[in-house]
Structures are given as structure tokens and as C-alpha cells.
Coordinates of C-alpha atoms in Angstrom, one line a residue:
X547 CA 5.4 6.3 -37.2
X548 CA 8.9 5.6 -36.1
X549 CA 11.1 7.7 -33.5
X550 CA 14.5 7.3 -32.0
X551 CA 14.6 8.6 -28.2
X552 CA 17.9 9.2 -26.5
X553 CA 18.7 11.1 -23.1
X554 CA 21.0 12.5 -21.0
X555 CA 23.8 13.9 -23.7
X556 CA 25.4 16.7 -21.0
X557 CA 26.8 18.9 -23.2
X558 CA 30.0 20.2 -21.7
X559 CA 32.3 22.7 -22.5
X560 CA 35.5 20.1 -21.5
X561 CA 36.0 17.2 -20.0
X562 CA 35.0 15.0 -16.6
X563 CA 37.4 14.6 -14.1
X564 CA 36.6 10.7 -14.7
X565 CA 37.0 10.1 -17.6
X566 CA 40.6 9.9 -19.6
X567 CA 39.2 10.5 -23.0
X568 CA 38.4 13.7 -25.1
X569 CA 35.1 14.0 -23.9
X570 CA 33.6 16.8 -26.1
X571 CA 34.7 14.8 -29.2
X572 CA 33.7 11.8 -27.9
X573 CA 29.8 13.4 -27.6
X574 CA 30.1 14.7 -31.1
X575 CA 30.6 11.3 -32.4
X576 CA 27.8 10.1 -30.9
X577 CA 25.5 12.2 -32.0
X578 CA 26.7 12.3 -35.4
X579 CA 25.7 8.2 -35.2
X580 CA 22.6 9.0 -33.2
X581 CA 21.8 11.0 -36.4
X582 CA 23.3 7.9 -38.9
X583 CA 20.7 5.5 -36.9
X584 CA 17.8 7.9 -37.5
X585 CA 18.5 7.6 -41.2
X586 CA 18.9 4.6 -41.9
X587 CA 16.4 3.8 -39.3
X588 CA 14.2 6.3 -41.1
X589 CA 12.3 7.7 -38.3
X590 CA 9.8 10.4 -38.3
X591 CA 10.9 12.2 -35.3
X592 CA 14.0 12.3 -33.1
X593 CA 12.8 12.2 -29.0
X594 CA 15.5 13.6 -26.2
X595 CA 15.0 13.3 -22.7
X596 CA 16.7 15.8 -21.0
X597 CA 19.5 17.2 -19.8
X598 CA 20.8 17.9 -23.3
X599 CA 22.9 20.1 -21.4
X600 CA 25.6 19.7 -18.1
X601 CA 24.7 23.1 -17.3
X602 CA 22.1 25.9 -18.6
X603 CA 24.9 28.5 -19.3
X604 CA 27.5 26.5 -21.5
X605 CA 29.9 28.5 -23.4
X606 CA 28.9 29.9 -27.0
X607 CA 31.5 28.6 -28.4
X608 CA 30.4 24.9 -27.3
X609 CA 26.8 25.6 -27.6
X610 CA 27.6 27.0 -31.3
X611 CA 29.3 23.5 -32.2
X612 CA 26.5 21.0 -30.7
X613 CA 24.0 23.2 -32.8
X614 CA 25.6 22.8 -35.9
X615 CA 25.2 18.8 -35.2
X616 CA 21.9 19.0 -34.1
X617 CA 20.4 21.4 -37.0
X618 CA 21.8 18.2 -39.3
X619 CA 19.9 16.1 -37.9
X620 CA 17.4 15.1 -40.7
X621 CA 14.1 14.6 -39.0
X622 CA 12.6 16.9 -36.2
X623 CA 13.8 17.0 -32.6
X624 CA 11.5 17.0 -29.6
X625 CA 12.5 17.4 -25.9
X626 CA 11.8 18.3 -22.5
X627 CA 14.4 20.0 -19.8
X628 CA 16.4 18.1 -17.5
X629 CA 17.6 19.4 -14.0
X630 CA 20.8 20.6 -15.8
X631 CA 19.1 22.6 -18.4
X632 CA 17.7 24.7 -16.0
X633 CA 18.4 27.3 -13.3
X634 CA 17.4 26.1 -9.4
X635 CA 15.8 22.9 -10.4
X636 CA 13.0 26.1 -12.0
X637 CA 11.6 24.6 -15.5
X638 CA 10.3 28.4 -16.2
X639 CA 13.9 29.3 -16.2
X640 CA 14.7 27.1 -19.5
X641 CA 14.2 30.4 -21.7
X642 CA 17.6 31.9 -20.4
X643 CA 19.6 28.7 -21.3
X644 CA 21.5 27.6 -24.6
X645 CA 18.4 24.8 -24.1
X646 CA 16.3 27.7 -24.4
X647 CA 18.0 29.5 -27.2
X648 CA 18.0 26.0 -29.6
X649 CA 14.4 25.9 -29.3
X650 CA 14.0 29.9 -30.0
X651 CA 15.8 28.8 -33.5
X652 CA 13.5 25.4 -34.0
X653 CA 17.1 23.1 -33.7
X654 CA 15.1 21.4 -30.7
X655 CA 11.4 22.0 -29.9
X656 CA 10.6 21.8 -26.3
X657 CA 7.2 20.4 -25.2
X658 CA 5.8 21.9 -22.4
X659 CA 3.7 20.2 -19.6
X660 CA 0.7 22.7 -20.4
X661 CA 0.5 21.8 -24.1
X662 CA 1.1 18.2 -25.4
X663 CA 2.3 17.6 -28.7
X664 CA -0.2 15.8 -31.4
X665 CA 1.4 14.2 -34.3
X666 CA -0.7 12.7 -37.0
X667 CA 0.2 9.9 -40.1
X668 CA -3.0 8.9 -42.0
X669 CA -5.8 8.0 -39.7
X670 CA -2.9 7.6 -36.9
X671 CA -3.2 10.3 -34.3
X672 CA 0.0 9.8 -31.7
X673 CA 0.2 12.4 -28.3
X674 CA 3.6 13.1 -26.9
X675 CA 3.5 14.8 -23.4
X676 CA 5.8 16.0 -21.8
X677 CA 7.2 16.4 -18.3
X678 CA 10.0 18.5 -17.4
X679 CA 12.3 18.1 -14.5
X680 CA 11.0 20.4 -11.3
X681 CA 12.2 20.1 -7.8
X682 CA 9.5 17.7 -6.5
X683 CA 9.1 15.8 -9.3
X684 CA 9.7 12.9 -7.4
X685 CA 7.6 13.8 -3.7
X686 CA 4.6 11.8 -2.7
X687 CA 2.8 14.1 -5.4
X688 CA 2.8 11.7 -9.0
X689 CA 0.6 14.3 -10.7
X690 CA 3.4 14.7 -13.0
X691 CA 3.0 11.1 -14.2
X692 CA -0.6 11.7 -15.2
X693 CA -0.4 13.6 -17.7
X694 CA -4.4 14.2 -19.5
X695 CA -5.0 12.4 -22.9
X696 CA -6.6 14.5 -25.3
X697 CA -9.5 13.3 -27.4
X698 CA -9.3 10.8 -30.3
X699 CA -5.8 9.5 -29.8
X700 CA -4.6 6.0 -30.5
X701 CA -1.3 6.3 -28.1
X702 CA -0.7 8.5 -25.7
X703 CA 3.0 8.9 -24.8
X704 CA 4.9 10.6 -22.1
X705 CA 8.6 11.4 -21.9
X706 CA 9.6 13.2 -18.5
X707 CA 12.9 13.6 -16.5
X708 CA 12.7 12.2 -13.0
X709 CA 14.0 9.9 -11.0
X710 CA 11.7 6.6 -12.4
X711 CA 13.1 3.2 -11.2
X712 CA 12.2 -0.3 -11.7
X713 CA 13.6 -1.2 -8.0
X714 CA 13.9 0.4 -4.7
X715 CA 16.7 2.5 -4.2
X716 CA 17.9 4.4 -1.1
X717 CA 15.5 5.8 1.2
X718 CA 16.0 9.3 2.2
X719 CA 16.4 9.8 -1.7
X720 CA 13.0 10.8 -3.8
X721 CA 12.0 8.4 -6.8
X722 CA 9.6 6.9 -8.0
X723 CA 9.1 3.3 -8.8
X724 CA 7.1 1.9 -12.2
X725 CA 4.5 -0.2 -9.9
X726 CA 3.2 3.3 -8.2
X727 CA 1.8 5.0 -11.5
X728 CA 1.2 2.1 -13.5
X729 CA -2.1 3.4 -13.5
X730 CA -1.2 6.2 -15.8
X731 CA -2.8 7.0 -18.8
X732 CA 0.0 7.0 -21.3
X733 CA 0.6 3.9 -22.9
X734 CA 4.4 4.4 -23.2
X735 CA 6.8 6.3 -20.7
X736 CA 10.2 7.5 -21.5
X737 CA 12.3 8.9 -18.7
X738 CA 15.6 10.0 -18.7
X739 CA 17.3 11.5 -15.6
X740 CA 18.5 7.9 -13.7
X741 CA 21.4 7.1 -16.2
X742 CA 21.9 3.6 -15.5
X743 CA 18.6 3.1 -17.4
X744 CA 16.0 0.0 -16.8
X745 CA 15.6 -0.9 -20.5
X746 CA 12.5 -1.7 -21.6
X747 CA 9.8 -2.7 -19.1
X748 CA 6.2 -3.7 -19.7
X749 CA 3.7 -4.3 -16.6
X750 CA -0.2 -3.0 -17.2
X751 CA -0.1 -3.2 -20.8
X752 CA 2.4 0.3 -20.6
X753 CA 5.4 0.2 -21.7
X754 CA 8.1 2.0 -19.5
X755 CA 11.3 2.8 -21.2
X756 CA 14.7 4.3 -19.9
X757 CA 17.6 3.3 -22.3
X758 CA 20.4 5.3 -19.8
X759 CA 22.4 7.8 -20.4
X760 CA 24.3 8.6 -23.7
X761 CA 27.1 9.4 -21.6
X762 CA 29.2 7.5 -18.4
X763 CA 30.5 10.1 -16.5
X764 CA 30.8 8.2 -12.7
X765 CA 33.1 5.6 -12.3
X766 CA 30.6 3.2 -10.4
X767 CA 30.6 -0.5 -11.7
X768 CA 27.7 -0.3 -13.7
X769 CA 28.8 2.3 -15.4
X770 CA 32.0 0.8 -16.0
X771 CA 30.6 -2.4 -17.5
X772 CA 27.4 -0.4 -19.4
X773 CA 27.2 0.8 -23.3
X774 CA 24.9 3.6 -23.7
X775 CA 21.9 3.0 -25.9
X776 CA 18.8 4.5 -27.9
X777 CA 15.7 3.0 -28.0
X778 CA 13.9 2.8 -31.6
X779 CA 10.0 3.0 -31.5
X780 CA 7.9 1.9 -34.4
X781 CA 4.1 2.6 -34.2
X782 CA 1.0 1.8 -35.6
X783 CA -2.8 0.9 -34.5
X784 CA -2.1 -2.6 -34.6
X785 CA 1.4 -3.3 -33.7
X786 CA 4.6 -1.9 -31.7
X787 CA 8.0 -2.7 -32.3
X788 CA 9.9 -1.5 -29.8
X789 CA 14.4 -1.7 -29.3
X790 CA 17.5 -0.7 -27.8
X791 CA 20.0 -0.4 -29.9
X792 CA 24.1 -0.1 -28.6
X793 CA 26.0 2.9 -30.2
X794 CA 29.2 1.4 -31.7
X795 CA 31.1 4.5 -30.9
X796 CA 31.0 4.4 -27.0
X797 CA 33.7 2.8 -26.3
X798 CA 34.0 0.0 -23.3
X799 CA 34.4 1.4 -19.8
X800 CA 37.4 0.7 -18.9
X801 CA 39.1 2.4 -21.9
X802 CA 37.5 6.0 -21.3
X803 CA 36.7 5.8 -17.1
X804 CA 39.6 6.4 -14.8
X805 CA 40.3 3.4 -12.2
X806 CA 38.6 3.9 -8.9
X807 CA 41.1 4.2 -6.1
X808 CA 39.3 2.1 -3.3
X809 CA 41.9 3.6 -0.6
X810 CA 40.4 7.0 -1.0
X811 CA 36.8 5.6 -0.5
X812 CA 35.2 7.0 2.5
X813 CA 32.6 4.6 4.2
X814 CA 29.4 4.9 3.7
X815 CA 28.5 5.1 7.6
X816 CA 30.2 7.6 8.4
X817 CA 29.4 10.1 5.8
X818 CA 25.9 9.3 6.4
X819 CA 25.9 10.2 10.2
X820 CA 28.7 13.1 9.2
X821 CA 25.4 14.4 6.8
X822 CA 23.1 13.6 10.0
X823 CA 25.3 16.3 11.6
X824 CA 25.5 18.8 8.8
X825 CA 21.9 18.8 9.0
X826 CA 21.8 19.4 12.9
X827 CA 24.1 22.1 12.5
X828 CA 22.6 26.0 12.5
X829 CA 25.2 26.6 10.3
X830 CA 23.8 25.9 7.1
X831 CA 26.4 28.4 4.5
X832 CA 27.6 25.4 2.7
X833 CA 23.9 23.7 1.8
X834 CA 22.5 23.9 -1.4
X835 CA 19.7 26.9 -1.0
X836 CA 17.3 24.6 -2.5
X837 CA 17.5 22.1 -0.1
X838 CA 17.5 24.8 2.7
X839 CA 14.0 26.4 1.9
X840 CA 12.9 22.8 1.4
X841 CA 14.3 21.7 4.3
X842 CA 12.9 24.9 6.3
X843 CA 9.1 24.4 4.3
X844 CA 9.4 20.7 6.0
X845 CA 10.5 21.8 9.8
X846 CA 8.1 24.4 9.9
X847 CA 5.2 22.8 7.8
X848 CA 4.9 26.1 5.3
X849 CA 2.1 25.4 2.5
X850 CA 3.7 24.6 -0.7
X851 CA 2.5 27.6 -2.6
X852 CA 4.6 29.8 -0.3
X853 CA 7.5 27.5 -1.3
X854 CA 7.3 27.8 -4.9
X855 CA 7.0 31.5 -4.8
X856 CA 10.0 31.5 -2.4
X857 CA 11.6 29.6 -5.4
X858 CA 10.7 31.7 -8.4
X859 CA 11.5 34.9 -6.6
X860 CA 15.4 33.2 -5.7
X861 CA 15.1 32.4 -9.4
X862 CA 14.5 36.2 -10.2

């Protein structure tokens, strides 16, 4: 069984502020060859990894032309949500989104967290499962990583959209690195989310894979000097063949990304202690709400239950 997995498309209705190119023509380009690479690939299934979208609410117009693409696409596409498919970081909110109205016409099929996917080829019975962004995806809670195998299945996959990394990364920002779930029972992970990407990675006999995002949209130096990829999966009982594979139509960084202008950087120090002191303050208009009833739940120790029903009735 062979699929193609990409992530991290963000669908827009215009253009990045960094970037200098047509940016909406740019995308459709690459997914026209994301769909040339499937065929001449020939795989089974097409796998996306979130955030198809920038935002849950693009314009119809927009979401009416990415559509057309994707209902060409030869071969079936499976997904999960990303954070900007979604309304307040709330997965249950993805049936009010263009994401949501794709997978109402079968143009993508979502897999949910509650009900795994089983596809079968011959005496070859393969388990996708799938784990959407949510708000703590990334807290001290992996449960999200452990997804449950279901019985008789030669390889047990799980795509999901969180913040997995191969290295440590800032402190006061949740993620989670590949050594603490490598316990997992899915033989291959595909995250999306972080889209610098790690590549391919293989510690415990699991494979972890993160390709990075289709698109650059930051103008930090990796990005500059990165061209987005797909990785190619081809699967069987006895042998995997797995590959990243560049997309000839992204273009090099420096001929789409703006220049940075280093005299308008601000440093680092400061805007951390000058964030120390927006949290400190009692004034607390221009905070995210999300990040207010988490940062309330925290101070005051409030069960998490009570936070996620403070969430879904913000949602409503």
C-alpha cells in the first residue's frame, strides 16, 4: 500500500505580509504537483496533516477554488484538523469550517480520534489513527500519542497535529519531544503543526515523520534556506520504503520571502520580561481568551473538566 502525506497547506484567501510572491497561485501549483507525484507515484491514498486551512472561515470564493483541486486528486484524501481549521483551538468545532464542509462532500475525509481508519490490501490490514489538534495537546498529558491498536493489524499508524520535536525547544512553550512517547504503539507517526519539519526519524523500531510545511510563510533562516517536501510511504508485511521527496515548484527562499530588516528586530530579553509584565498586569483585554481561562484554571488550580466545559460553552 503506498501513500503520499503532506501538511500544513494554509489555505488563504491572499497573501502573507512576508512573502513577495502571488501566494494563492503559488499553493495551487503545489498542489496540482502534490497530485502529479501521487500519480506517477501511484499511491493508494493521499494523507494531510493539518491545517489545510489558515483560518476555519476562508472565503467561498477561495474555498470553492482549492476544492476544485482537491476533488482532482485521483486517489482518496484523509486528514485530521489543525489548530487553524478550527474555532478556539475546539476540534468539535471543525463541522462549521470550509474543513468541515470538504469532508460533508467526501473531497477530504477526516479521521476522528474516536474512530480509527482500517484500510485493507490482500491479507494486508493497515490502521491510520488520527489525532487532531486540541489546546493541550502538548501538556504533561501524552494520551493523545497513544492512540489504541485495534485487533489483527500489521501497522498501526498515527498522524496528529502537535507540536512533536526531535530537540528541545523553548521552555515556557508546550511540545513534545520523540524520546517521551517512543513507547507508543503506532509504528509510524506523522505530525504536522511544527513546520520546519524533522524528516524522517527512526528510534524504537518507530518511525517518526514530519516532512514541514508545504508552505514558508516566516522569514526566519531556516525557512529561508528550506524546500518544502512530502514524504512517500510504501508498505507491506515485510518491507517499508519510506522518502521525502522536494516539490520542484517551491521556489528558493530568497526569491518568494521578503528580506528581514535586523534594525526593527526587538531583543529577545526584553520582550520576554515586557511579556513577564503583561502577565502581572490585572488588565488582561488584549490576551488571547484561551490563554486567560488557562492561565486562570492554573493560578487557581480548577479541575480540568471545568476548563473544558468553560471552553465549549465560549465555543457556543
Amino acid at each position: 500500500m503506498k501513500f503520499l502525506f503532506f501538511t500544513d497547506t494554509h489555505i488563504k484567501n491572499h497573501g502573507f505580509e512576508n512573502r513577495k510572491d502571488d501566494y494563492v497561485e503559488s499553493l495551487k501549483m503545489k498542489f496540482e504537483e502534490i497530485k502529479e507525484i501521487g500519480i506517477e507515484e501511484e499511491v493508494d491514498y493521499y494523507l494531510h496533516g493539518g491545517d489545510l486551512l489558515d483560518r476555519p472561515d476562508i472565503s467561498l470564493k477561495t474555498a470553492g477554488e482549492f476544492g476544485q483541486i482537491l476533488q482532482s486528486f485521483p486517489k482518496p484524501i484523509y486528514g485530521i484538523s489543525g489548530n487553524h481549521d478550527i474555532f478556539g483551538h475546539n476540534p468539535n468545532t471543525v463541522s462549521r469550517s470550509v474543513l468541515g464542509l470538504y469532508h460533508s462532500f467526501s473531497i477530504v475525509e477526516l479521521i476522528h480520534w474516536e474512530k480509527p481508519l482500517i484500510l485493507e490490501d490482500g491479507d494486508l490490514r493497515i490502521q491510520i489513527s488520527g489525532s487532531p489538534y486540541r489546546y493541550d495537546i502538548d501538556g504533561k498529558d501524552h494520551s493523545r500519542y497513544y492512540p489504541q491498536r485495534e485487533e489483527n493489524v500489521d501497522i498501526h499508524i498515527l498522524m496528529i497535529h502537535s507540536f512533536l520535536l526531535d530537540k528541545k525547544f523553548i521552555d515556557n512553550i508546550p511540545y513534545t519531544l520523540i524520546e517521551d512517547i517512543m513507547d507508543t504503539d503506532a509504528d509510524i507517526v506523522l505530525a504536522g503543526h511544527y513546520h520546519t519539519g524533522f524528516g524522517v526519524k527512526k528510534l524504537n523500531k518507530k518511525y517518526f515523520i514530519n516532512p514541514g510545511a508545504v508552505v514558508r510563510i516566516s522569514r526566519s533562516t531556516p525557512e529561508f534556506d528550506r524546500i518544502p517536501k512530502v514524504a512517500l510511504l510504501e508498505l507491506n508485511k515485510k518491507e517499508w520504503k519510506i522518502s521525502l521527496r522536494d516539490l520542484k515548484t517551491a521556489r528558493p527562499g530568497h526569491e518568494i520571502l521578503k528580506k528581514i530588516d535586523r534594525s526593527r528586530d526587538v531583543n529577545k530579553d526584553k520582550m520576554e520580561e515586557f511579556k513577564k509584565l503583561i502577565r502581572q498586569s490585572s488588565d488582561l483585554k488584549g490576551y488571547k481568551i484561551l490563554e486567560i481561562l488557562k492561565e486562570i484554571s492554573t493560578k487557581e488550580k480548577i479541575e480540568a473538566s471545568i476548563l473544558e466545559e468553560a471552553i465549549r460553552r465560549l465555543e457556543e
